[in-house]
mmCIF file of C-alpha atoms in Angstrom:
data_model
loop_
_atom_site.group_PDB
_atom_site.id
_atom_site.type_symbol
_atom_site.label_atom_id
_atom_site.label_comp_id
_atom_site.label_asym_id
_atom_site.label_seq_id
_atom_site.Cartn_x
_atom_site.Cartn_y
_atom_site.Cartn_z
ATOM 1 C CA MET N 1 6.035 -26.569 -15.704
ATOM 2 C CA ARG N 2 2.854 -28.166 -13.910
ATOM 3 C CA ASN N 3 2.988 -31.476 -12.548
ATOM 4 C CA GLY N 4 -0.581 -32.649 -10.600
ATOM 5 C CA ASN N 5 -0.796 -29.719 -7.914
ATOM 6 C CA THR N 6 2.714 -28.530 -7.979
ATOM 7 C CA ILE N 7 3.910 -25.361 -10.007
ATOM 8 C CA ALA N 8 6.738 -24.005 -11.275
ATOM 9 C CA LYS N 9 8.297 -20.426 -9.802
ATOM 10 C CA SER N 10 8.169 -18.642 -12.760
ATOM 11 C CA GLU N 11 4.060 -19.809 -13.380
ATOM 12 C CA ALA N 12 3.592 -18.569 -9.677
ATOM 13 C CA ARG N 13 5.220 -15.561 -10.304
ATOM 14 C CA LYS N 14 2.982 -14.617 -13.582
ATOM 15 C CA ILE N 15 -0.264 -15.200 -11.403
ATOM 16 C CA ILE N 16 1.292 -12.794 -8.795
ATOM 17 C CA LEU N 17 2.250 -10.156 -11.122
ATOM 18 C CA ASN N 18 -0.967 -10.187 -13.064
ATOM 19 C CA SER N 19 -2.921 -10.385 -9.981
ATOM 20 C CA GLN N 20 -0.677 -6.932 -8.941
ATOM 21 C CA MET N 21 -1.594 -5.431 -12.232
ATOM 22 C CA LEU N 22 2.158 -5.387 -12.983
ATOM 23 C CA ASP N 23 2.481 -7.631 -16.042
ATOM 24 C CA GLY N 24 2.956 -5.086 -18.533
ATOM 25 C CA ARG N 25 -0.468 -6.086 -20.473
ATOM 26 C CA LYS N 26 -2.698 -3.596 -18.437
ATOM 27 C CA ARG N 27 -4.274 -0.774 -20.589
ATOM 28 C CA PHE N 28 -6.142 2.081 -18.613
ATOM 29 C CA PRO N 29 -8.100 4.991 -19.697
ATOM 30 C CA LYS N 30 -7.373 8.528 -18.254
ATOM 31 C CA ASN N 31 -10.232 8.494 -15.758
ATOM 32 C CA ARG N 32 -10.390 8.408 -12.269
ATOM 33 C CA GLU N 33 -13.223 5.674 -12.063
ATOM 34 C CA THR N 34 -10.092 3.306 -13.199
ATOM 35 C CA ILE N 35 -8.431 4.124 -10.349
ATOM 36 C CA ALA N 36 -11.420 3.053 -8.083
ATOM 37 C CA GLY N 37 -11.359 -0.293 -9.831
ATOM 38 C CA ILE N 38 -7.456 -0.358 -8.674
ATOM 39 C CA VAL N 39 -7.783 0.052 -5.048
ATOM 40 C CA GLU N 40 -10.695 -2.203 -5.537
ATOM 41 C CA HIS N 41 -9.047 -4.678 -7.205
ATOM 42 C CA LEU N 42 -6.040 -4.603 -5.067
ATOM 43 C CA GLY N 43 -8.171 -4.260 -1.819
ATOM 44 C CA TYR N 44 -6.100 -1.321 -0.379
ATOM 45 C CA ILE N 45 -3.500 1.443 -0.895
ATOM 46 C CA GLN N 46 -1.288 2.235 1.724
ATOM 47 C CA ILE N 47 -0.921 5.684 3.228
ATOM 48 C CA ASP N 48 2.358 6.722 3.999
ATOM 49 C CA THR N 49 3.888 10.186 5.340
ATOM 50 C CA LEU N 50 7.074 10.123 3.740
ATOM 51 C CA ALA N 51 7.694 12.669 1.203
ATOM 52 C CA VAL N 52 11.153 11.705 0.131
ATOM 53 C CA ILE N 53 9.296 11.138 -3.668
ATOM 54 C CA LYS N 54 5.987 10.821 -4.088
ATOM 55 C CA ARG N 55 4.210 9.402 -1.374
ATOM 56 C CA ALA N 56 3.459 5.717 -1.108
ATOM 57 C CA HIS N 57 -0.687 5.824 -2.426
ATOM 58 C CA HIS N 58 0.174 8.317 -5.189
ATOM 59 C CA HIS N 59 3.389 5.917 -6.363
ATOM 60 C CA THR N 60 1.530 3.006 -6.172
ATOM 61 C CA LEU N 61 -1.389 3.946 -8.445
ATOM 62 C CA TRP N 62 0.607 5.798 -10.961
ATOM 63 C CA LEU N 63 2.865 2.348 -11.144
ATOM 64 C CA ARG N 64 -0.290 0.966 -12.607
ATOM 65 C CA ASN N 65 -1.336 3.854 -14.228
ATOM 66 C CA ASN N 66 0.995 6.168 -15.735
ATOM 67 C CA HIS N 67 -2.905 8.598 -16.639
ATOM 68 C CA TYR N 68 -2.838 9.182 -12.810
ATOM 69 C CA ASN N 69 -2.606 12.386 -11.006
ATOM 70 C CA GLU N 70 -3.395 13.480 -7.609
ATOM 71 C CA SER N 71 -6.676 15.252 -7.871
ATOM 72 C CA MET N 72 -8.445 11.824 -9.163
ATOM 73 C CA LEU N 73 -7.654 10.181 -5.761
ATOM 74 C CA HIS N 74 -8.742 13.268 -4.006
ATOM 75 C CA ASN N 75 -12.054 13.609 -5.928
ATOM 76 C CA LEU N 76 -12.749 9.737 -5.671
ATOM 77 C CA GLN N 77 -12.353 10.514 -1.464
ATOM 78 C CA SER N 78 -14.063 14.127 -1.387
ATOM 79 C CA LYS N 79 -16.599 13.836 -4.389
ATOM 80 C CA ASP N 80 -17.294 10.575 -5.809
ATOM 81 C CA ARG N 81 -17.117 8.784 -2.395
ATOM 82 C CA LEU N 82 -15.731 5.559 -4.242
ATOM 83 C CA VAL N 83 -12.679 5.250 -1.531
ATOM 84 C CA PHE N 84 -12.415 6.403 2.112
ATOM 85 C CA GLU N 85 -9.504 5.943 4.645
ATOM 86 C CA TYR N 86 -9.166 3.473 7.291
ATOM 87 C CA TRP N 87 -6.933 0.807 8.937
ATOM 88 C CA GLY N 88 -6.420 -1.805 6.520
ATOM 89 C CA HIS N 89 -2.497 -3.645 6.259
ATOM 90 C CA ALA N 90 -1.803 -0.240 8.215
ATOM 91 C CA MET N 91 -3.768 3.248 7.356
ATOM 92 C CA SER N 92 -4.962 2.996 3.625
ATOM 93 C CA TYR N 93 -7.606 3.640 1.029
ATOM 94 C CA LEU N 94 -9.826 1.066 0.938
ATOM 95 C CA PRO N 95 -13.163 0.596 -1.499
ATOM 96 C CA MET N 96 -16.147 2.149 -0.477
ATOM 97 C CA SER N 97 -18.027 -1.307 -1.250
ATOM 98 C CA ASP N 98 -15.981 -2.617 1.180
ATOM 99 C CA TYR N 99 -16.686 -0.507 4.182
ATOM 100 C CA ARG N 100 -18.778 -2.895 6.021
ATOM 101 C CA PHE N 101 -16.175 -5.160 6.608
ATOM 102 C CA VAL N 102 -14.281 -2.518 8.753
ATOM 103 C CA LEU N 103 -17.253 -2.281 11.236
ATOM 104 C CA PRO N 104 -15.691 -5.291 13.473
ATOM 105 C CA ARG N 105 -12.872 -2.992 13.998
ATOM 106 C CA MET N 106 -15.082 0.165 14.882
ATOM 107 C CA ARG N 107 -16.707 -2.097 16.822
ATOM 108 C CA ASN N 108 -13.230 -3.339 18.781
ATOM 109 C CA PHE N 109 -12.333 0.357 19.585
ATOM 110 C CA LEU N 110 -15.495 0.883 21.548
ATOM 111 C CA ASN N 111 -13.840 -1.036 23.953
ATOM 112 C CA PRO N 112 -10.126 -1.662 23.145
ATOM 113 C CA LYS N 113 -7.562 -3.888 24.414
ATOM 114 C CA HIS N 114 -5.006 -2.295 23.102
ATOM 115 C CA ARG N 115 -3.108 -0.249 26.128
ATOM 116 C CA TRP N 116 -2.052 3.048 23.775
ATOM 117 C CA ILE N 117 -5.729 3.382 22.473
ATOM 118 C CA LYS N 118 -7.348 3.116 25.944
ATOM 119 C CA ARG N 119 -5.192 5.737 27.231
ATOM 120 C CA ASN N 120 -5.918 7.922 24.690
ATOM 121 C CA ILE N 121 -9.865 7.371 25.235
ATOM 122 C CA GLU N 122 -9.057 7.994 28.964
ATOM 123 C CA LEU N 123 -7.367 11.290 28.164
ATOM 124 C CA SER N 124 -9.577 12.551 25.739
ATOM 125 C CA LYS N 125 -13.251 11.065 26.141
ATOM 126 C CA HIS N 126 -14.385 14.451 27.708
ATOM 127 C CA LEU N 127 -14.283 15.953 24.488
ATOM 128 C CA PHE N 128 -16.292 13.479 22.379
ATOM 129 C CA GLU N 129 -19.613 15.388 22.942
ATOM 130 C CA ASP N 130 -17.930 19.156 22.251
ATOM 131 C CA VAL N 131 -15.833 17.920 19.247
ATOM 132 C CA LEU N 132 -18.907 15.837 17.778
ATOM 133 C CA MET N 133 -20.780 19.235 18.279
ATOM 134 C CA ARG N 134 -18.458 21.350 16.891
ATOM 135 C CA ILE N 135 -18.003 19.334 13.497
ATOM 136 C CA LYS N 136 -22.257 19.078 13.414
ATOM 137 C CA ASP N 137 -22.781 23.005 13.986
ATOM 138 C CA GLU N 138 -19.699 24.099 11.764
ATOM 139 C CA GLY N 139 -19.073 21.594 9.177
ATOM 140 C CA ALA N 140 -15.875 19.537 8.549
ATOM 141 C CA LEU N 141 -13.014 20.266 10.684
ATOM 142 C CA THR N 142 -9.128 19.521 10.716
ATOM 143 C CA SER N 143 -7.401 19.055 13.816
ATOM 144 C CA GLN N 144 -5.470 22.449 14.019
ATOM 145 C CA ASP N 145 -9.265 23.708 14.138
ATOM 146 C CA PHE N 146 -9.390 22.726 17.847
ATOM 147 C CA LYS N 147 -6.512 24.508 20.018
ATOM 148 C CA ASN N 148 -4.470 22.690 22.209
ATOM 149 C CA ASP N 149 -6.031 22.537 25.503
ATOM 150 C CA THR N 150 -3.453 21.523 27.839
ATOM 151 C CA ASP N 151 -0.320 23.609 29.126
ATOM 152 C CA SER N 152 1.981 20.649 28.890
ATOM 153 C CA PRO N 153 4.943 21.024 26.309
ATOM 154 C CA ARG N 154 4.206 18.955 22.904
ATOM 155 C CA GLY N 155 6.639 15.914 23.238
ATOM 156 C CA ASN N 156 6.662 13.777 20.120
ATOM 157 C CA TRP N 157 3.979 12.858 17.714
ATOM 158 C CA TRP N 158 2.584 9.970 19.908
ATOM 159 C CA ASP N 159 2.030 12.889 22.365
ATOM 160 C CA TRP N 160 -1.335 14.047 20.623
ATOM 161 C CA LYS N 161 -2.968 16.937 21.663
ATOM 162 C CA PRO N 162 -6.275 15.926 23.715
ATOM 163 C CA ALA N 163 -8.418 17.504 21.032
ATOM 164 C CA LYS N 164 -6.701 15.338 18.349
ATOM 165 C CA MET N 165 -7.084 12.247 20.424
ATOM 166 C CA ALA N 166 -11.028 12.584 20.555
ATOM 167 C CA LEU N 167 -10.610 13.413 16.569
ATOM 168 C CA GLU N 168 -8.645 9.694 15.407
ATOM 169 C CA THR N 169 -10.769 7.573 18.482
ATOM 170 C CA LEU N 170 -14.060 8.979 17.181
ATOM 171 C CA TYR N 171 -12.844 8.376 13.635
ATOM 172 C CA TRP N 172 -11.339 5.010 14.677
ATOM 173 C CA GLN N 173 -15.045 4.284 16.219
ATOM 174 C CA GLY N 174 -16.629 4.990 13.247
ATOM 175 C CA LYS N 175 -18.526 8.237 14.424
ATOM 176 C CA LEU N 176 -16.227 10.347 12.160
ATOM 177 C CA MET N 177 -14.883 9.519 8.899
ATOM 178 C CA ILE N 178 -11.938 11.596 6.931
ATOM 179 C CA SER N 179 -13.996 13.587 4.089
ATOM 180 C CA GLU N 180 -10.710 14.890 2.406
ATOM 181 C CA ARG N 181 -7.094 15.706 3.093
ATOM 182 C CA GLN N 182 -5.960 19.350 2.791
ATOM 183 C CA ASN N 183 -2.171 19.416 2.214
ATOM 184 C CA PHE N 184 -2.133 15.811 3.778
ATOM 185 C CA GLN N 185 -4.091 17.201 6.868
ATOM 186 C CA LYS N 186 -6.911 14.911 7.694
ATOM 187 C CA VAL N 187 -10.375 16.891 7.525
ATOM 188 C CA TYR N 188 -12.791 15.347 9.913
ATOM 189 C CA ASP N 189 -16.755 15.095 9.183
ATOM 190 C CA LEU N 190 -19.584 13.311 10.725
ATOM 191 C CA THR N 191 -20.113 9.783 9.307
ATOM 192 C CA GLU N 192 -23.586 10.194 8.133
ATOM 193 C CA ARG N 193 -22.417 13.128 6.195
ATOM 194 C CA VAL N 194 -19.790 11.325 4.285
ATOM 195 C CA LEU N 195 -21.250 7.689 3.696
ATOM 196 C CA PRO N 196 -22.929 7.126 0.855
ATOM 197 C CA ASP N 197 -26.748 6.061 1.325
ATOM 198 C CA TRP N 198 -25.898 3.182 -1.246
ATOM 199 C CA VAL N 199 -23.079 1.707 1.094
ATOM 200 C CA ASN N 200 -24.090 -1.770 3.107
ATOM 201 C CA VAL N 201 -23.691 -1.055 6.701
ATOM 202 C CA THR N 202 -25.001 -4.280 8.403
ATOM 203 C CA MET N 203 -22.231 -5.895 10.342
ATOM 204 C CA PRO N 204 -20.933 -8.976 8.547
ATOM 205 C CA SER N 205 -20.780 -12.088 9.850
ATOM 206 C CA ASN N 206 -17.370 -14.206 11.213
ATOM 207 C CA GLU N 207 -18.315 -16.454 7.632
ATOM 208 C CA GLU N 208 -18.825 -13.510 5.580
ATOM 209 C CA THR N 209 -15.665 -11.592 6.978
ATOM 210 C CA GLY N 210 -13.701 -14.683 6.592
ATOM 211 C CA VAL N 211 -14.643 -15.330 2.960
ATOM 212 C CA TYR N 212 -14.041 -11.206 2.098
ATOM 213 C CA LEU N 213 -10.932 -11.735 3.786
ATOM 214 C CA VAL N 214 -9.557 -14.662 1.607
ATOM 215 C CA ARG N 215 -11.584 -13.627 -1.942
ATOM 216 C CA SER N 216 -9.612 -10.613 -1.418
ATOM 217 C CA ALA N 217 -6.196 -11.494 -0.522
ATOM 218 C CA LEU N 218 -5.945 -13.857 -3.535
ATOM 219 C CA THR N 219 -7.510 -11.590 -6.061
ATOM 220 C CA SER N 220 -4.905 -9.269 -4.864
ATOM 221 C CA LEU N 221 -1.975 -11.295 -4.470
ATOM 222 C CA GLY N 222 -2.847 -14.232 -6.777
ATOM 223 C CA VAL N 223 -1.217 -16.995 -4.820
ATOM 224 C CA ALA N 224 -0.426 -16.767 -1.105
ATOM 225 C CA SER N 225 0.294 -19.356 1.527
ATOM 226 C CA GLU N 226 -2.147 -19.092 4.939
ATOM 227 C CA ARG N 227 -0.036 -17.181 6.562
ATOM 228 C CA GLU N 228 0.133 -14.673 3.957
ATOM 229 C CA ILE N 229 -3.499 -14.392 3.808
ATOM 230 C CA ARG N 230 -3.601 -13.961 7.446
ATOM 231 C CA LYS N 231 -1.428 -11.141 6.963
ATOM 232 C CA PHE N 232 -3.464 -9.437 4.094
ATOM 233 C CA LEU N 233 -5.596 -6.354 5.455
ATOM 234 C CA GLN N 234 -4.433 -7.519 8.868
ATOM 235 C CA PRO N 235 -1.260 -6.136 11.166
ATOM 236 C CA GLY N 236 1.242 -8.480 11.256
ATOM 237 C CA SER N 237 1.774 -7.819 15.024
ATOM 238 C CA GLY N 238 -0.223 -9.993 17.709
ATOM 239 C CA ASN N 239 -0.453 -6.618 19.689
ATOM 240 C CA ASP N 240 -2.823 -5.038 17.430
ATOM 241 C CA VAL N 241 -5.760 -7.464 18.448
ATOM 242 C CA ASP N 242 -8.231 -4.422 17.922
ATOM 243 C CA LEU N 243 -7.368 -4.120 14.141
ATOM 244 C CA ARG N 244 -8.087 -7.568 13.538
ATOM 245 C CA ILE N 245 -11.061 -8.980 12.238
ATOM 246 C CA ALA N 246 -10.244 -12.701 11.676
ATOM 247 C CA ASP N 247 -8.269 -14.887 13.725
ATOM 248 C CA ALA N 248 -6.115 -18.018 12.366
ATOM 249 C CA GLU N 249 -8.750 -20.200 12.705
ATOM 250 C CA LEU N 250 -11.307 -18.226 10.569
ATOM 251 C CA ILE N 251 -8.953 -18.063 7.985
ATOM 252 C CA LYS N 252 -8.099 -21.558 8.049
ATOM 253 C CA SER N 253 -11.963 -22.721 8.007
ATOM 254 C CA THR N 254 -12.571 -20.618 5.322
ATOM 255 C CA ILE N 255 -9.860 -21.555 2.933
ATOM 256 C CA LYS N 256 -10.825 -25.213 3.747
ATOM 257 C CA ASN N 257 -14.532 -24.481 2.650
ATOM 258 C CA LEU N 258 -13.381 -22.535 -0.769
ATOM 259 C CA VAL N 259 -10.931 -25.596 -1.478
ATOM 260 C CA GLU N 260 -13.777 -27.769 -0.856
ATOM 261 C CA SER N 261 -16.325 -25.652 -2.701
ATOM 262 C CA GLY N 262 -13.629 -25.739 -5.622
ATOM 263 C CA GLU N 263 -13.092 -21.920 -5.825
ATOM 264 C CA VAL N 264 -9.693 -22.267 -4.530
ATOM 265 C CA LYS N 265 -6.989 -24.653 -5.491
ATOM 266 C CA GLY N 266 -3.689 -25.537 -2.847
ATOM 267 C CA VAL N 267 -0.797 -25.918 -4.969
ATOM 268 C CA ARG N 268 2.987 -26.443 -3.902
ATOM 269 C CA ILE N 269 5.545 -24.441 -5.869
ATOM 270 C CA TYR N 270 8.968 -26.252 -6.815
ATOM 271 C CA ASP N 271 11.825 -25.664 -4.328
ATOM 272 C CA LEU N 272 9.567 -24.159 -1.932
ATOM 273 C CA GLY N 273 9.279 -27.254 0.361
ATOM 274 C CA SER N 274 5.952 -28.325 1.413
ATOM 275 C CA THR N 275 4.531 -25.127 2.114
ATOM 276 C CA ILE N 276 0.575 -24.891 0.502
ATOM 277 C CA TYR N 277 -0.041 -22.057 -1.371
ATOM 278 C CA TYR N 278 -3.580 -20.946 -2.524
ATOM 279 C CA VAL N 279 -4.770 -19.581 -5.955
ATOM 280 C CA LEU N 280 -8.130 -18.731 -7.236
ATOM 281 C CA SER N 281 -9.307 -21.788 -9.643
ATOM 282 C CA GLU N 282 -10.099 -19.360 -12.575
ATOM 283 C CA LYS N 283 -6.559 -17.888 -12.093
ATOM 284 C CA LEU N 284 -4.743 -21.267 -12.275
ATOM 285 C CA ASN N 285 -6.834 -22.206 -15.370
ATOM 286 C CA THR N 286 -5.878 -18.801 -17.326
ATOM 287 C CA ARG N 287 -3.193 -18.822 -19.481
ATOM 288 C CA LEU N 288 -0.699 -16.013 -18.239
ATOM 289 C CA ARG N 289 2.303 -14.332 -19.687
ATOM 290 C CA THR N 290 4.615 -11.384 -18.591
ATOM 291 C CA LYS N 291 5.941 -8.819 -21.083
ATOM 292 C CA ASP N 292 9.673 -8.130 -20.504
ATOM 293 C CA SER N 293 8.901 -4.395 -22.066
ATOM 294 C CA GLN N 294 8.165 -2.710 -18.792
ATOM 295 C CA ILE N 295 10.386 -1.421 -15.783
ATOM 296 C CA TYR N 296 8.489 -0.555 -12.612
ATOM 297 C CA PHE N 297 10.188 1.200 -9.998
ATOM 298 C CA LEU N 298 7.998 0.208 -6.599
ATOM 299 C CA SER N 299 7.286 2.098 -3.431
ATOM 300 C CA PRO N 300 9.007 0.377 -0.511
ATOM 301 C CA PHE N 301 4.869 0.159 0.883
ATOM 302 C CA ASP N 302 3.620 -1.237 -2.793
ATOM 303 C CA ASN N 303 1.069 -4.112 -2.442
ATOM 304 C CA LEU N 304 3.566 -6.085 -4.150
ATOM 305 C CA ILE N 305 6.753 -6.266 -2.007
ATOM 306 C CA ILE N 306 4.776 -5.279 1.409
ATOM 307 C CA GLN N 307 5.405 -8.761 2.816
ATOM 308 C CA ARG N 308 9.053 -9.117 2.437
ATOM 309 C CA ASP N 309 9.336 -12.981 3.352
ATOM 310 C CA ARG N 310 7.108 -14.031 0.520
ATOM 311 C CA ILE N 311 9.001 -12.166 -2.264
ATOM 312 C CA LYS N 312 12.060 -13.311 -1.107
ATOM 313 C CA ASP N 313 10.115 -16.491 -1.307
ATOM 314 C CA LEU N 314 8.943 -16.333 -4.627
ATOM 315 C CA PHE N 315 11.029 -13.514 -6.585
ATOM 316 C CA ASP N 316 14.707 -14.370 -4.527
ATOM 317 C CA PHE N 317 14.521 -10.665 -3.709
ATOM 318 C CA ASP N 318 16.085 -10.449 -0.335
ATOM 319 C CA TYR N 319 14.310 -6.517 0.330
ATOM 320 C CA ALA N 320 14.086 -4.317 3.485
ATOM 321 C CA ILE N 321 13.798 -0.632 4.068
ATOM 322 C CA GLU N 322 16.437 1.187 5.611
ATOM 323 C CA CYS N 323 15.150 4.596 6.326
ATOM 324 C CA TYR N 324 14.148 3.813 9.703
ATOM 325 C CA LEU N 325 17.527 2.385 10.611
ATOM 326 C CA PRO N 326 20.458 4.876 11.747
ATOM 327 C CA GLU N 327 22.669 5.637 8.705
ATOM 328 C CA GLN N 328 25.643 3.790 9.622
ATOM 329 C CA LYS N 329 23.716 0.311 9.515
ATOM 330 C CA ARG N 330 22.214 1.383 6.003
ATOM 331 C CA LYS N 331 23.837 -0.942 2.954
ATOM 332 C CA PHE N 332 21.879 0.985 0.318
ATOM 333 C CA GLY N 333 20.734 4.151 1.150
ATOM 334 C CA TYR N 334 17.764 5.980 3.046
ATOM 335 C CA PHE N 335 14.707 5.359 0.659
ATOM 336 C CA VAL N 336 15.668 2.021 -1.479
ATOM 337 C CA LEU N 337 13.378 1.403 -4.551
ATOM 338 C CA PRO N 338 13.006 -2.142 -5.835
ATOM 339 C CA VAL N 339 13.170 -2.587 -9.888
ATOM 340 C CA LEU N 340 11.242 -5.067 -11.061
ATOM 341 C CA PHE N 341 12.104 -6.180 -15.095
ATOM 342 C CA GLY N 342 9.526 -8.675 -16.263
ATOM 343 C CA ASP N 343 9.597 -11.346 -13.652
ATOM 344 C CA LYS N 344 12.553 -10.331 -12.089
ATOM 345 C CA PHE N 345 13.929 -7.855 -9.611
ATOM 346 C CA ILE N 346 16.809 -6.769 -11.127
ATOM 347 C CA ALA N 347 18.227 -3.734 -9.367
ATOM 348 C CA ARG N 348 17.342 -1.219 -6.479
ATOM 349 C CA PHE N 349 18.468 2.449 -5.922
ATOM 350 C CA ASP N 350 18.341 5.098 -3.355
ATOM 351 C CA VAL N 351 16.225 8.106 -4.792
ATOM 352 C CA LYS N 352 15.276 11.515 -3.865
ATOM 353 C CA ALA N 353 13.012 14.463 -5.548
ATOM 354 C CA GLU N 354 14.871 17.726 -5.031
ATOM 355 C CA ARG N 355 11.916 19.760 -5.984
ATOM 356 C CA ASP N 356 13.139 23.125 -5.363
ATOM 357 C CA LYS N 357 16.074 22.249 -8.057
ATOM 358 C CA GLY N 358 14.255 20.116 -10.324
ATOM 359 C CA ILE N 359 16.641 17.552 -9.991
ATOM 360 C CA LEU N 360 15.318 13.584 -9.510
ATOM 361 C CA THR N 361 18.735 12.494 -7.363
ATOM 362 C CA VAL N 362 19.738 8.649 -7.840
ATOM 363 C CA LYS N 363 22.025 8.602 -5.122
ATOM 364 C CA ASN N 364 23.169 4.874 -5.381
ATOM 365 C CA LEU N 365 22.053 1.977 -7.677
ATOM 366 C CA VAL N 366 22.838 -1.146 -7.447
ATOM 367 C CA PHE N 367 22.102 -4.039 -10.090
ATOM 368 C CA GLU N 368 21.405 -7.552 -8.079
ATOM 369 C CA ASN N 369 24.387 -9.802 -8.209
ATOM 370 C CA GLY N 370 24.935 -11.514 -11.621
ATOM 371 C CA TYR N 371 22.540 -9.165 -13.459
ATOM 372 C CA CYS N 372 23.896 -7.981 -16.488
ATOM 373 C CA PRO N 373 21.429 -5.279 -18.315
ATOM 374 C CA ASP N 374 21.940 -4.877 -21.845
ATOM 375 C CA ASP N 375 21.421 -1.619 -23.825
ATOM 376 C CA TYR N 376 17.754 -2.455 -24.394
ATOM 377 C CA CYS N 377 17.305 -2.711 -20.685
ATOM 378 C CA LEU N 378 19.252 0.511 -19.763
ATOM 379 C CA ASN N 379 17.405 2.313 -22.474
ATOM 380 C CA LEU N 380 13.919 0.990 -20.892
ATOM 381 C CA PHE N 381 15.614 2.146 -17.556
ATOM 382 C CA ALA N 382 16.568 5.566 -18.729
ATOM 383 C CA GLN N 383 12.904 6.062 -20.061
ATOM 384 C CA LYS N 384 11.360 4.818 -16.891
ATOM 385 C CA LEU N 385 13.721 7.190 -15.070
ATOM 386 C CA ILE N 386 12.382 10.237 -16.628
ATOM 387 C CA ALA N 387 9.273 9.366 -16.629
ATOM 388 C CA PHE N 388 9.305 8.984 -13.022
ATOM 389 C CA ALA N 389 11.181 12.329 -12.724
ATOM 390 C CA GLU N 390 8.044 13.751 -14.294
ATOM 391 C CA PHE N 391 5.698 12.659 -12.080
ATOM 392 C CA ASN N 392 7.555 13.821 -8.977
ATOM 393 C CA ARG N 393 7.497 17.287 -10.740
ATOM 394 C CA CYS N 394 11.465 17.341 -11.943
ATOM 395 C CA ASP N 395 12.637 18.126 -15.229
ATOM 396 C CA SER N 396 16.366 16.378 -14.869
ATOM 397 C CA VAL N 397 17.753 13.283 -13.570
ATOM 398 C CA LYS N 398 21.331 12.948 -11.798
ATOM 399 C CA ILE N 399 22.676 9.502 -11.294
ATOM 400 C CA VAL N 400 24.998 9.773 -7.998
ATOM 401 C CA ARG N 401 26.836 6.260 -7.810
ATOM 402 C CA CYS N 402 26.137 3.245 -9.607
ATOM 403 C CA SER N 403 26.974 -0.489 -9.030
ATOM 404 C CA PRO N 404 28.846 -1.914 -11.534
ATOM 405 C CA SER N 405 30.374 1.283 -11.780
ATOM 406 C CA LYS N 406 30.477 0.961 -15.606
ATOM 407 C CA TYR N 407 26.554 1.301 -15.921
ATOM 408 C CA ARG N 408 26.322 4.679 -15.003
ATOM 409 C CA SER N 409 27.825 6.348 -17.768
ATOM 410 C CA ARG N 410 25.821 4.153 -19.897
ATOM 411 C CA LEU N 411 22.682 5.262 -18.334
ATOM 412 C CA ALA N 412 23.607 8.813 -17.896
ATOM 413 C CA HIS N 413 24.188 8.969 -21.854
ATOM 414 C CA ALA N 414 20.706 7.065 -22.248
ATOM 415 C CA ILE N 415 19.316 9.424 -20.421
ATOM 416 C CA LYS N 416 21.158 12.631 -22.037
ATOM 417 C CA GLY N 417 20.079 10.970 -25.484
ATOM 418 C CA LEU N 418 16.207 11.033 -24.207
ATOM 419 C CA TYR N 419 16.183 14.589 -23.291
ATOM 420 C CA SER N 420 17.993 15.826 -26.358
ATOM 421 C CA VAL N 421 15.329 14.441 -28.328
#
């Protein structure tokens, strides 16, 4: 429903899910160029170290294209050079075509303001020339190829050895790039040997940067407030000034200019007060539908849900990742995945891929208050669990606990029936 410049929350959700490639209507061919297109459309894919299940970047891509496999992303980075690693919202895979828009961050790292980064430079700058020379002479190297040049005991992971600090700092400054990953270890090489010659390397103006950020945010998010646009591809903490490429005033003025040009429209959403949300005009004028034949298990770091307040407002879903909390403070579990069905979040579950046993273990499945899944939904849920198990290299699914408890046996029965076919 729409009334002038006000739209219903249901319409906003349709635009968001279409923009996030999660409306059940996308069909993708089985090739890695399609995966590159997903990265380009979403703007970034966050990298995460947690491996309770498949790592977040693989999970996020598989969710949108079930033909995905890890070799596709590896080849896009190491051979095709269509994606590269750098800071986005966090450490991310980014479209190579957007390389010039990380140049302001690289410039910031030449004279950083952040205390920890300045400390790293001071501790490792004496190694910069030697590190660059070794890579130039020997080819791409990992941090393990550099011996620890200090006798001090290793502390936590922030206490990097000086060579690792040097590699990372040179990478942040743009003098090195990640050529590929080997067993998740970064392989560093000289930027001139990694960066394709077709890439634009001119420093963007403030105006170009502002337009890039706003357009990228609205292409990916679909519907977003000014605050949500500011957080897209930029860290949420004000302390990370070196990672910011646009301040609040630049975002505000860019939105104003795009609204005046007609490219972007401002709308209000019923039940969300006076907050103005922005949407690309072409998207607002497109008739969209969301199919109820798809269930999605989202990574905690998926692009759709990474801004938690936004999902609480627009989807009425209050979600937090609990793996960083002490066990006694967790409500749902260590690594909890949200479950999206149509345009609603219907459940969440704590999961672990026990690869040595070949079991995908659902430790705790909790359906949202008031939601009662019917047999159709439970069968879809069972199908998705089996597919998700296969993606995680498991050949069986075990459900330990479910709330309400009556759905555990029904879901287990559906899973058993599908495995027996």
